[in-house]
Amino acid sequence: MSNPSDSLLTTGLLAAVSRSFYLSLRVLPKPVRTPLSLSYLLARAADTIADVPVRPAQERLSLLREFDQAIQNGPASEFFTAAAEFSRDVDHVGERTLLSRLPECWDALQSCTPEEAAFIRTVLQRIIHGQSLDLQRFSDPSQPAALPDAAALDEYTWLVAGCVGEFWTEICAHKIPEFSSVSREEMVRHATLYGKGLQLINILRDQPKDMAEGRCYLPADELRAAGLNTLTWPAADWKPWHAVRRPWLAAARERLQSGRSYVRALASIRLRFAALLPLLIGEATLDLLDAQPSDQQPQAAKITRSQIKRLMLRALWLSLRGRV
């Protein structure tokens, strides 16, 4: 009897919702490929629900809570109906398809071992909590808001990414004995910082789009200290914005070093490649962000497909050598 997750992983759904992360998931060792891929799809579905601007924030928050209840306790048929109806307002074709195929995701979750399902439910609960906080903080796009301080930013990066690094590590430790050359506790520490670093890069990369939607993830107290008392874009002077951004660019790069330590300790070539590719893409994105002039508006930084192909080859070479 085939695993219900097979259809999700082999019909192109993963590739349809992820331009680069799919490249890591597809090469994972078989024992961890299904739970890690399924968790990604479920997290992406939650992110899709949270990020549809034509739906009121309260409506998105309500559906997110239903999603959390469905993951933790089992879905009511009304939830699948609501998600499918919600998907009509989703522009991205892959994400729209994902919401319509959530019953298959549920079947796949049911086919996981009890231990795998428990890990998935825990990480999804944390991710959905982070997304729910987002909707509560940034409920009105006409009233721009920022996170209050660095502690709030650290909490957010933990909830939506740092905990994912911990989850990957726990799944690998459970499914692949001696998957690393250092202790599980040390791997969890590296993975958590690595996940936070990747999320910081996403925040800094996406700031122009977020600001247009009234969301600022940079700490409000740091913005005020730089003389930015209003969250106005375009700004008369961009230097204060860059003054706040640059220390966080440096913090993201520092956290990626924990990712490098994580990759070095992995025993499997496949695991090394899967963990290393996001790091290389993240470093390339940081290079683009760092190069932006301090007197001009920050711009989104996007790695091209040809660059990703080159980074894939580099990740493969370094993974084979085992010297990252």
Tab-separated table of C-alpha atoms in Angstrom:
chain	number	residue	atom	x	y	z
A	1	MET	CA	0.000	0.000	0.000
A	2	SER	CA	1.492	3.343	-1.021
A	3	ASN	CA	2.157	6.081	1.475
A	4	PRO	CA	-0.397	8.944	1.124
A	5	SER	CA	2.481	11.418	1.194
A	6	ASP	CA	3.935	9.948	-2.010
A	7	SER	CA	1.423	11.777	-4.191
A	8	LEU	CA	2.279	15.065	-2.486
A	9	LEU	CA	5.999	14.600	-2.978
A	10	THR	CA	5.979	13.236	-6.526
A	11	THR	CA	3.328	15.273	-8.354
A	12	GLY	CA	5.187	18.559	-8.317
A	13	LEU	CA	3.376	20.214	-5.410
A	14	LEU	CA	6.583	20.872	-3.488
A	15	ALA	CA	8.263	22.376	-6.526
A	16	ALA	CA	5.174	24.477	-7.220
A	17	VAL	CA	5.292	26.227	-3.838
A	18	SER	CA	9.055	26.599	-3.408
A	19	ARG	CA	11.598	27.972	-5.843
A	20	SER	CA	14.701	26.986	-3.895
A	21	PHE	CA	13.792	25.054	-0.748
A	22	TYR	CA	12.428	22.222	-2.875
A	23	LEU	CA	15.991	21.688	-4.103
A	24	SER	CA	17.044	20.840	-0.556
A	25	LEU	CA	14.027	18.689	0.245
A	26	ARG	CA	14.287	16.479	-2.824
A	27	VAL	CA	17.821	15.270	-1.961
A	28	LEU	CA	17.189	14.460	1.690
A	29	PRO	CA	17.855	10.893	2.827
A	30	LYS	CA	14.702	8.802	2.466
A	31	PRO	CA	14.091	8.268	6.225
A	32	VAL	CA	13.578	12.014	6.793
A	33	ARG	CA	12.361	13.180	3.372
A	34	THR	CA	8.662	12.569	3.990
A	35	PRO	CA	8.244	14.172	7.453
A	36	LEU	CA	10.405	17.186	6.561
A	37	SER	CA	8.675	17.715	3.218
A	38	LEU	CA	5.216	17.310	4.728
A	39	SER	CA	6.008	19.770	7.502
A	40	TYR	CA	7.178	22.268	4.879
A	41	LEU	CA	3.913	21.936	2.939
A	42	LEU	CA	1.824	22.403	6.081
A	43	ALA	CA	3.876	25.435	7.152
A	44	ARG	CA	3.581	26.899	3.664
A	45	ALA	CA	-0.196	26.416	3.787
A	46	ALA	CA	-0.333	28.313	7.081
A	47	ASP	CA	1.829	31.064	5.616
A	48	THR	CA	-0.482	31.295	2.608
A	49	ILE	CA	-3.521	31.695	4.859
A	50	ALA	CA	-1.760	34.423	6.851
A	51	ASP	CA	-0.612	36.362	3.799
A	52	VAL	CA	-3.644	36.993	1.568
A	53	PRO	CA	-4.118	40.787	1.706
A	54	VAL	CA	-7.604	40.862	0.168
A	55	ARG	CA	-8.968	38.975	3.176
A	56	PRO	CA	-9.409	40.909	6.470
A	57	ALA	CA	-6.781	40.164	9.094
A	58	GLN	CA	-9.393	38.860	11.532
A	59	GLU	CA	-10.673	36.392	8.953
A	60	ARG	CA	-7.148	35.120	8.265
A	61	LEU	CA	-6.476	34.856	11.998
A	62	SER	CA	-9.665	32.847	12.506
A	63	LEU	CA	-8.782	30.394	9.726
A	64	LEU	CA	-5.249	30.042	11.109
A	65	ARG	CA	-6.701	29.076	14.475
A	66	GLU	CA	-8.909	26.501	12.766
A	67	PHE	CA	-5.832	25.185	10.983
A	68	ASP	CA	-3.983	24.852	14.282
A	69	GLN	CA	-6.921	22.977	15.777
A	70	ALA	CA	-7.027	20.730	12.721
A	71	ILE	CA	-3.334	19.857	13.032
A	72	GLN	CA	-3.471	19.270	16.776
A	73	ASN	CA	-6.840	17.540	17.182
A	74	GLY	CA	-8.033	16.458	13.756
A	75	PRO	CA	-9.892	18.566	11.205
A	76	ALA	CA	-13.612	19.032	10.855
A	77	SER	CA	-14.869	18.842	7.282
A	78	GLU	CA	-15.840	22.515	7.550
A	79	PHE	CA	-12.183	23.462	7.788
A	80	PHE	CA	-11.298	21.848	4.455
A	81	THR	CA	-14.307	23.562	2.868
A	82	ALA	CA	-13.264	26.933	4.317
A	83	ALA	CA	-9.646	26.480	3.164
A	84	ALA	CA	-10.730	25.561	-0.363
A	85	GLU	CA	-13.029	28.597	-0.505
A	86	PHE	CA	-10.241	30.799	0.865
A	87	SER	CA	-7.879	29.549	-1.852
A	88	ARG	CA	-9.897	31.377	-4.522
A	89	ASP	CA	-8.290	34.635	-3.408
A	90	VAL	CA	-4.739	33.251	-3.534
A	91	ASP	CA	-2.805	34.578	-6.547
A	92	HIS	CA	0.032	32.035	-6.491
A	93	VAL	CA	-1.072	28.956	-8.425
A	94	GLY	CA	0.987	26.502	-6.374
A	95	GLU	CA	-0.238	27.891	-3.052
A	96	ARG	CA	-3.825	27.881	-4.291
A	97	THR	CA	-3.446	24.225	-5.223
A	98	LEU	CA	-1.857	23.451	-1.854
A	99	LEU	CA	-4.862	24.788	0.073
A	100	SER	CA	-7.215	22.731	-2.056
A	101	ARG	CA	-5.147	19.605	-1.352
A	102	LEU	CA	-4.986	19.946	2.433
A	103	PRO	CA	-7.074	16.755	2.886
A	104	GLU	CA	-4.184	14.860	1.261
A	105	CYS	CA	-1.747	16.563	3.634
A	106	TRP	CA	-3.887	15.410	6.531
A	107	ASP	CA	-3.846	11.838	5.216
A	108	ALA	CA	-0.060	12.069	4.923
A	109	LEU	CA	0.197	13.287	8.521
A	110	GLN	CA	-1.922	10.349	9.636
A	111	SER	CA	0.473	7.971	7.887
A	112	CYS	CA	3.486	9.266	9.846
A	113	THR	CA	4.722	7.426	12.899
A	114	PRO	CA	3.419	8.761	16.242
A	115	GLU	CA	6.846	10.259	16.970
A	116	GLU	CA	7.064	11.990	13.581
A	117	ALA	CA	3.516	13.319	13.880
A	118	ALA	CA	4.274	14.696	17.362
A	119	PHE	CA	7.343	16.557	16.068
A	120	ILE	CA	5.320	17.972	13.153
A	121	ARG	CA	2.440	19.082	15.370
A	122	THR	CA	4.817	20.847	17.755
A	123	VAL	CA	6.655	22.813	15.085
A	124	LEU	CA	3.403	23.742	13.295
A	125	GLN	CA	1.922	25.026	16.530
A	126	ARG	CA	4.913	27.313	17.017
A	127	ILE	CA	4.904	28.550	13.443
A	128	ILE	CA	1.175	29.287	13.479
A	129	HIS	CA	1.591	31.134	16.784
A	130	GLY	CA	4.222	33.362	15.170
A	131	GLN	CA	2.008	34.029	12.160
A	132	SER	CA	-0.941	34.798	14.423
A	133	LEU	CA	1.133	37.337	16.350
A	134	ASP	CA	1.940	38.934	13.004
A	135	LEU	CA	-1.712	39.335	12.114
A	136	GLN	CA	-2.478	40.842	15.491
A	137	ARG	CA	0.428	43.291	15.330
A	138	PHE	CA	-0.080	44.354	11.719
A	139	SER	CA	-3.851	44.172	11.426
A	140	ASP	CA	-4.331	47.517	9.649
A	141	PRO	CA	-2.108	48.249	6.610
A	142	SER	CA	-3.120	51.924	6.769
A	143	GLN	CA	-1.489	52.178	10.209
A	144	PRO	CA	2.169	51.073	9.773
A	145	ALA	CA	3.651	49.364	12.822
A	146	ALA	CA	7.033	48.004	13.876
A	147	LEU	CA	8.067	45.308	16.317
A	148	PRO	CA	8.735	46.981	19.683
A	149	ASP	CA	12.298	45.843	20.321
A	150	ALA	CA	15.036	43.307	19.573
A	151	ALA	CA	13.475	40.772	21.956
A	152	ALA	CA	10.270	40.763	19.904
A	153	LEU	CA	12.286	40.311	16.706
A	154	ASP	CA	14.228	37.433	18.266
A	155	GLU	CA	10.961	35.809	19.378
A	156	TYR	CA	9.502	36.152	15.888
A	157	THR	CA	12.545	34.660	14.146
A	158	TRP	CA	12.470	31.771	16.626
A	159	LEU	CA	8.769	31.048	16.133
A	160	VAL	CA	8.809	31.020	12.337
A	161	ALA	CA	12.326	29.716	11.610
A	162	GLY	CA	14.535	28.970	14.604
A	163	CYS	CA	12.153	26.276	15.820
A	164	VAL	CA	12.262	24.758	12.326
A	165	GLY	CA	16.003	24.205	12.692
A	166	GLU	CA	15.348	22.465	16.001
A	167	PHE	CA	12.627	20.360	14.361
A	168	TRP	CA	14.910	19.249	11.513
A	169	THR	CA	17.532	18.230	14.046
A	170	GLU	CA	15.110	16.280	16.221
A	171	ILE	CA	13.700	14.424	13.191
A	172	CYS	CA	17.207	13.581	11.936
A	173	ALA	CA	18.328	12.414	15.378
A	174	HIS	CA	15.218	10.244	15.628
A	175	LYS	CA	15.429	8.695	12.149
A	176	ILE	CA	19.179	8.582	11.451
A	177	PRO	CA	21.358	7.369	14.340
A	178	GLU	CA	24.735	9.125	14.494
A	179	PHE	CA	23.606	11.697	11.917
A	180	SER	CA	26.148	14.161	13.305
A	181	SER	CA	29.603	14.173	14.855
A	182	VAL	CA	28.580	16.346	17.821
A	183	SER	CA	25.857	16.081	20.451
A	184	ARG	CA	22.188	16.567	19.640
A	185	GLU	CA	22.102	19.512	22.061
A	186	GLU	CA	24.907	21.277	20.209
A	187	MET	CA	23.233	20.599	16.869
A	188	VAL	CA	19.951	22.053	18.165
A	189	ARG	CA	21.786	25.203	19.268
A	190	HIS	CA	23.454	25.638	15.881
A	191	ALA	CA	20.243	24.845	14.000
A	192	THR	CA	18.202	27.361	15.994
A	193	LEU	CA	20.636	30.196	15.308
A	194	TYR	CA	20.895	29.159	11.672
A	195	GLY	CA	17.120	29.290	11.250
A	196	LYS	CA	16.979	32.707	12.897
A	197	GLY	CA	19.688	33.956	10.542
A	198	LEU	CA	17.818	32.782	7.459
A	199	GLN	CA	14.660	34.504	8.677
A	200	LEU	CA	16.539	37.740	9.316
A	201	ILE	CA	17.696	37.632	5.705
A	202	ASN	CA	14.099	37.165	4.562
A	203	ILE	CA	13.032	40.147	6.669
A	204	LEU	CA	15.740	42.441	5.310
A	205	ARG	CA	15.234	41.223	1.739
A	206	ASP	CA	11.466	41.699	1.869
A	207	GLN	CA	11.399	45.019	3.704
A	208	PRO	CA	10.228	47.084	0.686
A	209	LYS	CA	7.203	44.795	0.210
A	210	ASP	CA	6.490	44.617	3.932
A	211	MET	CA	6.663	48.386	4.333
A	212	ALA	CA	4.171	48.792	1.489
A	213	GLU	CA	1.812	46.587	3.533
A	214	GLY	CA	2.368	48.491	6.791
A	215	ARG	CA	4.726	45.948	8.390
A	216	CYS	CA	8.158	46.728	9.790
A	217	TYR	CA	10.101	43.990	11.556
A	218	LEU	CA	12.979	46.261	12.587
A	219	PRO	CA	12.754	47.235	16.285
A	220	ALA	CA	10.820	50.446	16.911
A	221	ASP	CA	13.160	51.540	19.708
A	222	GLU	CA	16.157	51.328	17.350
A	223	LEU	CA	14.273	53.254	14.672
A	224	ARG	CA	13.428	56.019	17.143
A	225	ALA	CA	17.048	56.175	18.332
A	226	ALA	CA	18.063	56.716	14.684
A	227	GLY	CA	15.604	59.625	14.424
A	228	LEU	CA	12.868	57.684	12.612
A	229	ASN	CA	9.712	58.572	14.490
A	230	THR	CA	7.378	57.702	11.607
A	231	LEU	CA	7.370	54.671	9.322
A	232	THR	CA	7.200	56.599	6.084
A	233	TRP	CA	8.366	55.203	2.741
A	234	PRO	CA	9.676	56.785	0.546
A	235	ALA	CA	11.768	58.631	3.114
A	236	ALA	CA	13.413	62.014	2.785
A	237	ASP	CA	16.675	60.552	4.074
A	238	TRP	CA	17.563	56.871	3.737
A	239	LYS	CA	20.715	56.927	5.854
A	240	PRO	CA	18.894	56.382	9.184
A	241	TRP	CA	17.143	53.345	7.741
A	242	HIS	CA	20.434	51.848	6.641
A	243	ALA	CA	21.943	52.682	10.035
A	244	VAL	CA	19.350	50.413	11.641
A	245	ARG	CA	19.456	47.747	8.926
A	246	ARG	CA	23.208	47.207	8.753
A	247	PRO	CA	23.709	45.803	12.282
A	248	TRP	CA	20.945	43.305	11.533
A	249	LEU	CA	22.622	42.361	8.263
A	250	ALA	CA	25.754	41.672	10.305
A	251	ALA	CA	23.717	39.702	12.849
A	252	ALA	CA	22.237	37.568	10.070
A	253	ARG	CA	25.698	36.825	8.689
A	254	GLU	CA	26.928	35.890	12.166
A	255	ARG	CA	24.016	33.494	12.647
A	256	LEU	CA	24.818	31.848	9.332
A	257	GLN	CA	28.151	30.827	10.839
A	258	SER	CA	26.169	28.596	13.170
A	259	GLY	CA	24.699	27.087	10.019
A	260	ARG	CA	28.186	26.402	8.753
A	261	SER	CA	29.062	24.676	12.033
A	262	TYR	CA	25.865	22.650	11.696
A	263	VAL	CA	26.710	21.519	8.165
A	264	ARG	CA	30.276	20.560	9.123
A	265	ALA	CA	28.971	18.195	11.791
A	266	LEU	CA	26.564	16.311	9.503
A	267	ALA	CA	27.625	12.791	8.593
A	268	SER	CA	25.540	12.392	5.425
A	269	ILE	CA	26.404	13.973	2.061
A	270	ARG	CA	22.701	14.376	1.332
A	271	LEU	CA	22.059	16.108	4.642
A	272	ARG	CA	25.082	18.355	4.132
A	273	PHE	CA	23.842	19.413	0.703
A	274	ALA	CA	20.284	20.027	1.937
A	275	ALA	CA	21.492	22.188	4.837
A	276	LEU	CA	24.263	23.953	2.928
A	277	LEU	CA	22.321	25.186	-0.110
A	278	PRO	CA	20.100	27.611	1.878
A	279	LEU	CA	23.239	28.910	3.596
A	280	LEU	CA	24.961	29.683	0.291
A	281	ILE	CA	21.821	31.324	-1.085
A	282	GLY	CA	21.533	33.324	2.138
A	283	GLU	CA	25.141	34.515	1.930
A	284	ALA	CA	24.664	35.551	-1.707
A	285	THR	CA	21.522	37.476	-0.751
A	286	LEU	CA	23.365	39.213	2.090
A	287	ASP	CA	26.108	40.241	-0.341
A	288	LEU	CA	23.501	41.930	-2.535
A	289	LEU	CA	21.895	43.669	0.441
A	290	ASP	CA	25.248	44.799	1.838
A	291	ALA	CA	26.159	46.350	-1.510
A	292	GLN	CA	23.151	48.651	-1.592
A	293	PRO	CA	24.072	52.375	-1.250
A	294	SER	CA	23.385	53.945	2.138
A	295	ASP	CA	21.780	57.031	0.597
A	296	GLN	CA	19.206	55.153	-1.478
A	297	GLN	CA	16.019	53.259	-0.723
A	298	PRO	CA	16.647	49.622	0.263
A	299	GLN	CA	15.663	47.266	-2.517
A	300	ALA	CA	14.591	43.645	-2.568
A	301	ALA	CA	17.460	41.292	-3.432
A	302	LYS	CA	16.659	38.250	-5.537
A	303	ILE	CA	19.045	35.513	-6.548
A	304	THR	CA	18.613	34.503	-10.188
A	305	ARG	CA	18.009	30.955	-11.368
A	306	SER	CA	21.446	30.837	-12.989
A	307	GLN	CA	23.031	31.889	-9.685
A	308	ILE	CA	21.082	29.181	-7.853
A	309	LYS	CA	22.369	26.581	-10.305
A	310	ARG	CA	25.945	27.696	-9.641
A	311	LEU	CA	25.336	27.613	-5.889
A	312	MET	CA	23.897	24.104	-6.214
A	313	LEU	CA	27.075	22.916	-7.886
A	314	ARG	CA	29.173	24.566	-5.206
A	315	ALA	CA	27.033	23.037	-2.450
A	316	LEU	CA	27.400	19.617	-4.046
A	317	TRP	CA	31.159	19.944	-4.360
A	318	LEU	CA	31.604	21.114	-0.783
A	319	SER	CA	29.255	18.420	0.513
A	320	LEU	CA	31.185	15.700	-1.291
A	321	ARG	CA	34.471	16.989	0.083
A	322	GLY	CA	33.032	17.286	3.595
A	323	ARG	CA	34.977	20.497	4.111
A	324	VAL	CA	32.543	23.410	4.327
